[in-house]
PDB file of C-alpha atoms in Angstrom:
ATOM      1  CA  MET A 247       0.000   0.000   0.000  1.00 49.00           C
ATOM      2  CA  THR A 248       1.194   3.454  -0.814  1.00 51.00           C
ATOM      3  CA  ALA A 249      -0.130   6.649   0.703  1.00 50.00           C
ATOM      4  CA  PRO A 250       0.111   9.908  -1.197  1.00 46.00           C
ATOM      5  CA  SER A 251       3.210  11.915  -0.363  1.00 45.00           C
ATOM      6  CA  THR A 252       2.903  15.080   1.680  1.00 53.00           C
ATOM      7  CA  ASP A 253       4.477  17.197  -1.109  1.00 71.00           C
ATOM      8  CA  PHE A 254       2.075  16.432  -3.925  1.00 67.00           C
ATOM      9  CA  ALA A 255       1.325  19.875  -5.370  1.00 79.00           C
ATOM     10  CA  ASN A 256       3.624  19.398  -8.379  1.00 84.00           C
ATOM     11  CA  SER A 257       4.201  15.660  -8.276  1.00 92.00           C
ATOM     12  CA  ASP A 258       3.337  13.446 -11.230  1.00 92.00           C
ATOM     13  CA  SER A 259       3.143  10.309  -9.090  1.00 95.00           C
ATOM     14  CA  PRO A 260      -0.194   8.608  -9.723  1.00 97.00           C
ATOM     15  CA  ALA A 261      -1.340   8.726  -6.078  1.00 97.00           C
ATOM     16  CA  ASP A 262      -0.493  12.432  -5.813  1.00 96.00           C
ATOM     17  CA  VAL A 263      -2.402  13.274  -9.010  1.00 97.00           C
ATOM     18  CA  VAL A 264      -5.423  11.384  -7.692  1.00 97.00           C
ATOM     19  CA  ARG A 265      -5.159  13.136  -4.317  1.00 96.00           C
ATOM     20  CA  ARG A 266      -5.165  16.551  -6.071  1.00 97.00           C
ATOM     21  CA  GLN A 267      -8.332  15.480  -7.893  1.00 97.00           C
ATOM     22  CA  TYR A 268     -10.087  14.660  -4.600  1.00 97.00           C
ATOM     23  CA  LEU A 269      -8.975  17.937  -3.007  1.00 95.00           C
ATOM     24  CA  ALA A 270     -10.158  19.968  -6.012  1.00 96.00           C
ATOM     25  CA  SER A 271     -13.480  18.148  -5.993  1.00 95.00           C
ATOM     26  CA  ALA A 272     -14.001  18.723  -2.262  1.00 93.00           C
ATOM     27  CA  ALA A 273     -13.194  22.428  -2.708  1.00 93.00           C
ATOM     28  CA  GLY A 274     -15.545  22.738  -5.679  1.00 93.00           C
ATOM     29  CA  ASP A 275     -12.591  23.895  -7.794  1.00 96.00           C
ATOM     30  CA  LEU A 276     -13.600  22.453 -11.151  1.00 96.00           C
ATOM     31  CA  GLU A 277     -10.772  24.180 -13.028  1.00 97.00           C
ATOM     32  CA  ALA A 278      -8.181  22.551 -10.754  1.00 96.00           C
ATOM     33  CA  LEU A 279      -9.992  19.234 -11.098  1.00 97.00           C
ATOM     34  CA  ARG A 280      -9.886  19.477 -14.904  1.00 97.00           C
ATOM     35  CA  THR A 281      -6.097  19.955 -14.761  1.00 97.00           C
ATOM     36  CA  THR A 282      -5.769  16.476 -13.231  1.00 98.00           C
ATOM     37  CA  LEU A 283      -7.588  14.878 -16.187  1.00 98.00           C
ATOM     38  CA  ALA A 284      -6.139  13.886 -19.556  1.00 98.00           C
ATOM     39  CA  PRO A 285      -7.800  15.559 -22.567  1.00 98.00           C
ATOM     40  CA  ASP A 286      -9.128  12.142 -23.648  1.00 98.00           C
ATOM     41  CA  VAL A 287     -10.033  10.867 -20.172  1.00 98.00           C
ATOM     42  CA  GLU A 288     -12.524   7.988 -19.860  1.00 98.00           C
ATOM     43  CA  TRP A 289     -14.515   8.639 -16.682  1.00 98.00           C
ATOM     44  CA  THR A 290     -17.085   5.925 -15.940  1.00 98.00           C
ATOM     45  CA  GLU A 291     -19.842   6.290 -13.383  1.00 98.00           C
ATOM     46  CA  MET A 292     -21.258   2.865 -12.507  1.00 97.00           C
ATOM     47  CA  ALA A 293     -24.400   1.451 -14.104  1.00 97.00           C
ATOM     48  CA  GLY A 294     -27.303   2.082 -11.751  1.00 96.00           C
ATOM     49  CA  PHE A 295     -25.746   5.290 -10.389  1.00 96.00           C
ATOM     50  CA  PRO A 296     -27.886   8.355 -11.215  1.00 94.00           C
ATOM     51  CA  LEU A 297     -25.139   9.760 -13.466  1.00 96.00           C
ATOM     52  CA  ALA A 298     -24.198   6.417 -15.038  1.00 97.00           C
ATOM     53  CA  GLY A 299     -22.170   6.574 -18.207  1.00 97.00           C
ATOM     54  CA  THR A 300     -18.733   7.288 -19.582  1.00 98.00           C
ATOM     55  CA  TYR A 301     -17.577  10.867 -20.043  1.00 98.00           C
ATOM     56  CA  ARG A 302     -14.656  11.529 -22.354  1.00 98.00           C
ATOM     57  CA  THR A 303     -13.327  15.035 -21.774  1.00 98.00           C
ATOM     58  CA  PRO A 304     -12.467  17.030 -18.648  1.00 98.00           C
ATOM     59  CA  HIS A 305     -15.368  19.379 -19.418  1.00 97.00           C
ATOM     60  CA  GLU A 306     -17.827  16.478 -19.752  1.00 97.00           C
ATOM     61  CA  VAL A 307     -16.640  15.065 -16.414  1.00 97.00           C
ATOM     62  CA  THR A 308     -17.123  18.331 -14.549  1.00 97.00           C
ATOM     63  CA  SER A 309     -20.360  19.376 -16.258  1.00 97.00           C
ATOM     64  CA  HIS A 310     -22.099  15.974 -16.295  1.00 97.00           C
ATOM     65  CA  VAL A 311     -20.828  14.661 -12.964  1.00 97.00           C
ATOM     66  CA  MET A 312     -19.536  17.283 -10.513  1.00 95.00           C
ATOM     67  CA  GLU A 313     -21.906  20.100 -11.481  1.00 96.00           C
ATOM     68  CA  LYS A 314     -24.890  17.737 -11.562  1.00 96.00           C
ATOM     69  CA  LEU A 315     -24.016  16.333  -8.134  1.00 96.00           C
ATOM     70  CA  ALA A 316     -23.884  19.902  -6.779  1.00 95.00           C
ATOM     71  CA  GLN A 317     -27.352  20.567  -8.237  1.00 96.00           C
ATOM     72  CA  ASP A 318     -28.954  17.505  -6.645  1.00 96.00           C
ATOM     73  CA  TRP A 319     -27.030  17.135  -3.363  1.00 97.00           C
ATOM     74  CA  ASP A 320     -25.887  19.361  -0.519  1.00 96.00           C
ATOM     75  CA  GLU A 321     -22.307  18.911   0.632  1.00 95.00           C
ATOM     76  CA  TRP A 322     -21.528  16.034  -1.781  1.00 95.00           C
ATOM     77  CA  THR A 323     -18.053  14.900  -0.774  1.00 95.00           C
ATOM     78  CA  ALA A 324     -15.890  11.957  -1.757  1.00 96.00           C
ATOM     79  CA  HIS A 325     -13.681  11.196   1.257  1.00 96.00           C
ATOM     80  CA  ASP A 326     -10.524   9.426   0.065  1.00 96.00           C
ATOM     81  CA  ASP A 327      -9.695   7.099   2.944  1.00 96.00           C
ATOM     82  CA  THR A 328      -7.217   4.492   1.689  1.00 98.00           C
ATOM     83  CA  TYR A 329      -4.922   4.431  -1.334  1.00 98.00           C
ATOM     84  CA  VAL A 330      -3.518   1.324  -2.973  1.00 98.00           C
ATOM     85  CA  ALA A 331      -1.070   2.181  -5.744  1.00 97.00           C
ATOM     86  CA  ASP A 332       0.593  -0.158  -8.226  1.00 98.00           C
ATOM     87  CA  GLY A 333       2.406   1.621 -11.027  1.00 97.00           C
ATOM     88  CA  GLU A 334      -0.093   3.676 -13.001  1.00 98.00           C
ATOM     89  CA  ASN A 335      -3.055   2.099 -11.157  1.00 98.00           C
ATOM     90  CA  VAL A 336      -4.482   3.716  -8.047  1.00 98.00           C
ATOM     91  CA  VAL A 337      -7.428   2.247  -6.168  1.00 98.00           C
ATOM     92  CA  VAL A 338      -9.012   4.444  -3.536  1.00 98.00           C
ATOM     93  CA  LEU A 339     -11.365   3.114  -0.891  1.00 98.00           C
ATOM     94  CA  ALA A 340     -13.568   6.055  -0.071  1.00 98.00           C
ATOM     95  CA  ARG A 341     -16.929   7.274   1.229  1.00 97.00           C
ATOM     96  CA  TYR A 342     -19.538   9.542  -0.282  1.00 97.00           C
ATOM     97  CA  THR A 343     -21.424  11.794   2.116  1.00 97.00           C
ATOM     98  CA  ALA A 344     -24.202  14.173   1.134  1.00 97.00           C
ATOM     99  CA  ALA A 345     -27.804  15.181   1.695  1.00 98.00           C
ATOM    100  CA  ASN A 346     -30.241  14.909  -1.166  1.00 98.00           C
ATOM    101  CA  LYS A 347     -31.787  18.315  -1.868  1.00 97.00           C
ATOM    102  CA  GLU A 348     -35.193  16.914  -2.831  1.00 96.00           C
ATOM    103  CA  THR A 349     -35.691  14.366  -0.041  1.00 97.00           C
ATOM    104  CA  GLY A 350     -33.414  15.762   2.660  1.00 97.00           C
ATOM    105  CA  LYS A 351     -32.115  12.227   3.252  1.00 97.00           C
ATOM    106  CA  GLN A 352     -28.493  11.764   4.257  1.00 97.00           C
ATOM    107  CA  LEU A 353     -26.195   9.544   2.233  1.00 97.00           C
ATOM    108  CA  VAL A 354     -23.181   7.738   3.634  1.00 97.00           C
ATOM    109  CA  VAL A 355     -21.923   4.992   1.345  1.00 98.00           C
ATOM    110  CA  ARG A 356     -18.605   3.204   0.854  1.00 98.00           C
ATOM    111  CA  VAL A 357     -17.099   3.315  -2.638  1.00 98.00           C
ATOM    112  CA  ALA A 358     -14.062   2.121  -4.520  1.00 98.00           C
ATOM    113  CA  HIS A 359     -12.512   4.151  -7.311  1.00 98.00           C
ATOM    114  CA  HIS A 360     -10.004   2.809  -9.813  1.00 98.00           C
ATOM    115  CA  PHE A 361      -7.818   5.385 -11.530  1.00 98.00           C
ATOM    116  CA  VAL A 362      -5.196   4.947 -14.255  1.00 98.00           C
ATOM    117  CA  VAL A 363      -2.689   7.800 -14.326  1.00 98.00           C
ATOM    118  CA  ARG A 364      -0.185   8.385 -17.133  1.00 97.00           C
ATOM    119  CA  GLY A 365       2.073  11.374 -17.659  1.00 96.00           C
ATOM    120  CA  GLY A 366       0.718  13.149 -14.605  1.00 96.00           C
ATOM    121  CA  ARG A 367      -2.936  12.990 -15.741  1.00 98.00           C
ATOM    122  CA  ILE A 368      -5.869  10.708 -14.994  1.00 98.00           C
ATOM    123  CA  VAL A 369      -6.613   8.809 -18.206  1.00 98.00           C
ATOM    124  CA  ARG A 370      -9.237   6.433 -16.827  1.00 98.00           C
ATOM    125  CA  PHE A 371     -11.606   6.326 -13.858  1.00 98.00           C
ATOM    126  CA  GLU A 372     -14.121   3.691 -12.827  1.00 98.00           C
ATOM    127  CA  GLN A 373     -16.524   3.950  -9.905  1.00 98.00           C
ATOM    128  CA  PHE A 374     -17.837   1.055  -7.783  1.00 98.00           C
ATOM    129  CA  VAL A 375     -20.654   1.927  -5.364  1.00 98.00           C
ATOM    130  CA  ASP A 376     -23.793   0.439  -3.830  1.00 96.00           C
ATOM    131  CA  THR A 377     -26.189   2.240  -6.142  1.00 96.00           C
ATOM    132  CA  ALA A 378     -29.236   1.058  -4.163  1.00 96.00           C
ATOM    133  CA  LEU A 379     -28.129   3.185  -1.187  1.00 97.00           C
ATOM    134  CA  VAL A 380     -27.772   6.214  -3.451  1.00 97.00           C
ATOM    135  CA  ARG A 381     -31.208   5.651  -4.975  1.00 96.00           C
ATOM    136  CA  ASP A 382     -32.731   5.160  -1.503  1.00 97.00           C
ATOM    137  CA  ALA A 383     -31.485   8.598  -0.464  1.00 97.00           C
ATOM    138  CA  MET A 384     -33.095  10.046  -3.590  1.00 96.00           C
ATOM    139  CA  THR A 385     -36.573   8.617  -3.051  1.00 95.00           C
ATOM    140  CA  SER A 386     -39.222   9.666  -0.544  1.00 89.00           C
TER     141      SER A 386
END
């Protein structure tokens, strides 16, 4: 297991790039988040997740995923708890926390994210989450 280094601001190590992505997302800094993504990124939200699909540019990722989450949820945060890095592959065991704006229900769900990082940019992302828990928080 490899944890991200403490000096990751300019590092191209895969775990550091992924960590910058989580920090940018948590801060709502979509421009900084886009800088962590390759121009031809493949970002896949799991089937059954409300935003399911594959997005192929940094702009698509932020507009179809991050901006949409902010519209539908209060305080949507992906908490990156544990990193497992192997070369260009980084798996992060994480948690989503949020409150659905329509129902007011709280969401706390464990997730796993698989990233592939090349040349200091995320080229591929795949999400694994219990989509039933997400849907439950979205329904009255």
